Amino acid sequence: MRIAELSERTGTSVATIKYYLREGLLPRGEPTGRNQATYDERHIRRLRLIRALVDVGGLSIAATRDLLQHLDEPGVSIGRQLNQAMDTVTRARSTGYAGDREPARRFVDELVERRSWAIDRDDPAYGNLVDVIAVIAAMQGPAGEALLADIDRFAQVAEVAARGDIAVVAQAAESDDAVEIAVVGTILGDALIAALRRLAQFDEAGRVFRRPGGS
Amino acid sequence: MRIAELSERTGTSVATIKYYLREGLLPRGEPTGRNQATYDERHIRRLRLIRALVDVGGLSIAATRDLLQHLDEPGVSIGRQLNQAMDTVTRARSTGYAGDREPARRFVDELVERRSWAIDRDDPAYGNLVDVIAVIAAMQGPAGEALLADIDRFAQVAEVAARGDIAVVAQAAESDDAVEIAVVGTILGDALIAALRRLAQFDEAGRVFRRPGGS
């Protein structure tokens, strides 16, 4: 198909498609003339994946490109591909916190010990959590304190999510789509949990604050 | 204190502070001369809140300004203030999805019925979830399908989170900080859940994929 049809079928403007082509997010089409190329279903699928990662996942163009490169890498084991892809995403979420990280590191270490998590301090996920905790602690207000006091509750929520996540990946482990399922499930899963949490809060608030005869 | 000390104590450059002042995120200091002003502890606290919402929460400058306006509004009931603040945040997360929303709307309605959630279709949280589902469904690949097949699992995670969220807000309901606690808890709570989920995935993956003698 021509670029106009690719645009129409994905709801993405031709200018945006050309930008993704230039930035290397979308592979070039098959050349059919000096300034023309033809695209196929793989381009449609890739374009929809890019839009989901950027629009819903909130990834930058650079992070999306890095991530897609890992998805495309041939001859790499699924486990390694998955680790690389997740590292890329986690690094992309860095907060750029510039202050002292030591107190946050101790806070995370204590949490990891309480939860008996077997993790590697070299995982970008560890540094990312330290970052987030450091920024929250730096707020020094009651809102930040309430969040940190509640860290085990959030950790429990994360454990429930992670148990399901890994079960899904384990089930898909043999398929070609395992890495894409893991990466998309993690990035868009974050957005999905956030959106569902907001709606569940409305339901729960109604139960707690407005229930007739409730306390 | 002078702007230089405000900068030092919050790890925020003077240029960034001036930008926040111009954009109305940070209230002006007390003027002490033609081009000078003095700042106090409230500016420090507000600046740290802004940094957390922008750097970790991923909010835009415009969304942060709208949100802070709701936090500052005098004479509005806590319930109303809270609703307005959450509406602002949810709207700020809009994906700009341009396609047909009807199938996603039906999907969400069925979920809401299965979960027995009492919610209002006018809540921005409802429209936001429809948006996220629409983008995921539009991907039309195995990764999107896996996510949507798992929607009840994610909803359960969200329910556990929301139950704790509302309990914390109910406990703080009488205090001046209730709205800030609710808003910060929701926005930074999303980032916290995402970071914890990533680390919990590493732990769980180790258990599932590398356990000696495991299946």
XYZ file of C-alpha atoms in Angstrom, chain A:
215
model
C 0.000 0.000 0.000
C 1.008 3.648 -0.430
C 1.857 5.929 2.470
C -1.590 7.580 2.226
C -3.325 4.273 2.929
C -0.896 3.483 5.765
C -1.820 6.875 7.219
C -5.538 6.262 6.879
C -5.507 2.734 8.311
C -3.515 3.763 11.405
C -4.981 7.226 11.993
C -1.457 8.655 11.829
C -0.665 11.688 9.678
C 1.704 11.270 6.730
C 4.017 13.841 8.349
C 4.227 11.741 11.534
C 4.883 8.567 9.521
C 7.698 10.326 7.634
C 9.116 11.465 10.975
C 9.093 7.893 12.313
C 10.793 6.702 9.082
C 13.499 9.376 9.415
C 14.025 8.557 13.095
C 14.370 4.858 12.316
C 11.332 3.725 14.318
C 9.552 2.415 11.259
C 11.436 0.359 8.647
C 11.529 1.856 5.138
C 9.000 0.532 2.646
C 9.868 -1.263 -0.593
C 10.982 1.450 -3.082
C 8.732 1.689 -6.128
C 10.009 4.905 -7.612
C 12.310 7.819 -6.981
C 10.193 9.194 -4.142
C 7.742 6.399 -3.546
C 7.632 3.220 -1.541
C 5.096 0.542 -0.766
C 4.206 -0.657 2.719
C 2.666 -3.854 4.045
C 0.835 -5.255 7.075
C 4.029 -5.333 9.131
C 4.241 -1.555 8.796
C 0.653 -1.214 10.005
C 1.344 -3.369 13.025
C 4.602 -1.609 13.839
C 3.000 1.814 13.503
C 0.190 0.868 15.888
C 2.760 -0.446 18.365
C 4.714 2.833 18.146
C 1.578 4.903 18.725
C 0.627 2.806 21.751
C 4.116 3.051 23.291
C 4.348 6.811 22.677
C 0.751 7.941 23.281
C -0.254 5.629 26.119
C 3.079 4.403 27.432
C 4.528 7.920 27.446
C 7.864 6.763 25.987
C 10.069 9.266 24.173
C 10.901 8.757 20.511
C 14.487 7.817 21.461
C 13.363 5.254 24.056
C 10.851 3.782 21.612
C 13.556 3.423 18.939
C 15.921 1.688 21.386
C 13.166 -0.623 22.515
C 12.099 -1.576 18.988
C 15.715 -2.332 18.115
C 15.782 -4.932 20.885
C 12.512 -6.418 19.643
C 14.024 -6.787 16.169
C 17.410 -8.186 17.169
C 17.922 -11.561 15.523
C 19.872 -14.431 17.024
C 19.602 -13.281 20.626
C 17.999 -15.535 23.231
C 14.537 -14.521 24.410
C 15.752 -14.114 27.994
C 18.537 -11.747 26.951
C 16.311 -9.856 24.518
C 13.750 -9.411 27.257
C 16.289 -8.162 29.781
C 17.724 -5.668 27.293
C 14.308 -4.394 26.324
C 13.230 -3.947 29.938
C 16.517 -2.235 30.801
C 15.930 0.229 27.979
C 12.450 1.047 29.183
C 13.475 1.395 32.811
C 16.365 3.671 31.910
C 13.999 5.773 29.809
C 11.931 6.403 32.939
C 14.854 7.890 34.881
C 13.882 11.000 36.866
C 17.243 12.745 36.650
C 17.253 13.173 40.438
C 20.467 14.993 41.391
C 20.504 14.843 45.216
C 21.878 12.319 47.689
C 20.575 8.840 46.891
C 21.957 7.042 49.985
C 18.891 7.343 52.283
C 16.612 6.202 49.461
C 18.927 3.282 48.734
C 18.751 2.160 52.381
C 14.964 2.541 52.321
C 14.731 0.323 49.214
C 17.182 -2.230 50.648
C 15.061 -2.565 53.781
C 11.939 -2.999 51.685
C 13.611 -5.639 49.509
C 14.643 -7.518 52.642
C 11.168 -7.329 54.206
C 9.605 -8.618 50.973
C 12.370 -11.267 50.531
C 12.826 -10.162 46.935
C 15.760 -11.803 45.185
C 16.941 -8.975 42.954
C 20.204 -7.611 41.615
C 21.248 -4.101 42.633
C 22.572 -3.730 39.061
C 19.077 -4.081 37.627
C 18.033 -0.687 36.245
C 14.729 -1.420 38.017
C 16.548 -1.108 41.350
C 18.101 2.261 40.486
C 14.789 3.464 39.092
C 12.952 2.669 42.324
C 15.702 4.387 44.347
C 15.223 7.447 42.112
C 11.469 7.564 42.601
C 11.823 7.125 46.385
C 14.486 9.864 46.527
C 12.231 12.377 44.755
C 9.258 11.515 46.986
C 11.379 11.759 50.146
C 12.779 15.133 49.001
C 9.239 16.550 48.990
C 9.372 16.503 52.794
C 5.631 17.093 53.134
C 2.799 15.029 54.621
C 1.862 13.730 51.148
C 5.310 12.244 50.539
C 5.440 10.857 54.058
C 2.044 9.191 53.609
C 3.297 7.528 50.410
C 6.496 6.213 51.967
C 4.689 5.037 55.107
C 2.532 2.990 52.732
C 5.368 1.472 50.741
C 4.605 -2.127 51.752
C 1.022 -1.755 50.605
C 2.258 -0.585 47.190
C 4.831 -3.387 47.134
C 2.050 -5.896 47.722
C 0.069 -4.456 44.808
C 3.208 -4.719 42.660
C 3.758 -8.340 43.689
C 0.239 -9.310 42.685
C 0.744 -7.578 39.321
C 4.194 -9.116 38.765
C 3.013 -12.634 39.561
C 0.410 -12.375 36.803
C 2.840 -10.654 34.422
C 5.427 -13.405 34.655
C 2.779 -16.121 34.350
C 1.675 -14.569 31.044
C 5.272 -14.336 29.790
C 6.016 -17.911 30.893
C 3.008 -19.105 28.931
C 4.176 -17.256 25.808
C 7.862 -18.120 26.325
C 8.016 -20.460 23.335
C 6.353 -18.073 20.890
C 7.971 -15.415 18.700
C 5.824 -12.836 20.416
C 7.090 -13.418 23.973
C 9.306 -10.344 24.147
C 6.722 -8.070 22.583
C 4.077 -9.423 24.966
C 6.362 -8.837 27.964
C 7.407 -5.334 26.938
C 3.971 -4.133 25.864
C 2.402 -5.814 28.881
C 4.748 -3.943 31.180
C 4.608 -0.501 29.567
C 0.947 -0.408 28.598
C 0.135 -2.435 31.710
C 1.386 0.522 33.787
C -1.021 2.833 31.947
C -3.818 0.296 32.285
C -3.274 -0.141 36.034
C -3.195 3.665 36.456
C -6.453 4.143 34.522
C -8.178 1.248 36.301
C -6.925 2.459 39.681
C -8.520 5.863 39.052
C -11.877 4.289 38.225
C -11.682 1.829 41.128
C -10.965 4.806 43.415
C -14.281 6.386 42.384
C -16.101 3.153 43.174
C -14.319 2.725 46.493
C -14.778 6.408 47.453
C -18.502 6.039 46.866
C -18.551 3.007 49.140
C -16.554 4.707 51.904
C -17.769 8.314 51.772
C -21.315 8.220 50.444
C -22.783 4.883 51.505
C -26.213 5.586 53.031
C -26.156 4.749 56.717
C -22.403 4.115 56.470
C -20.058 5.470 59.085
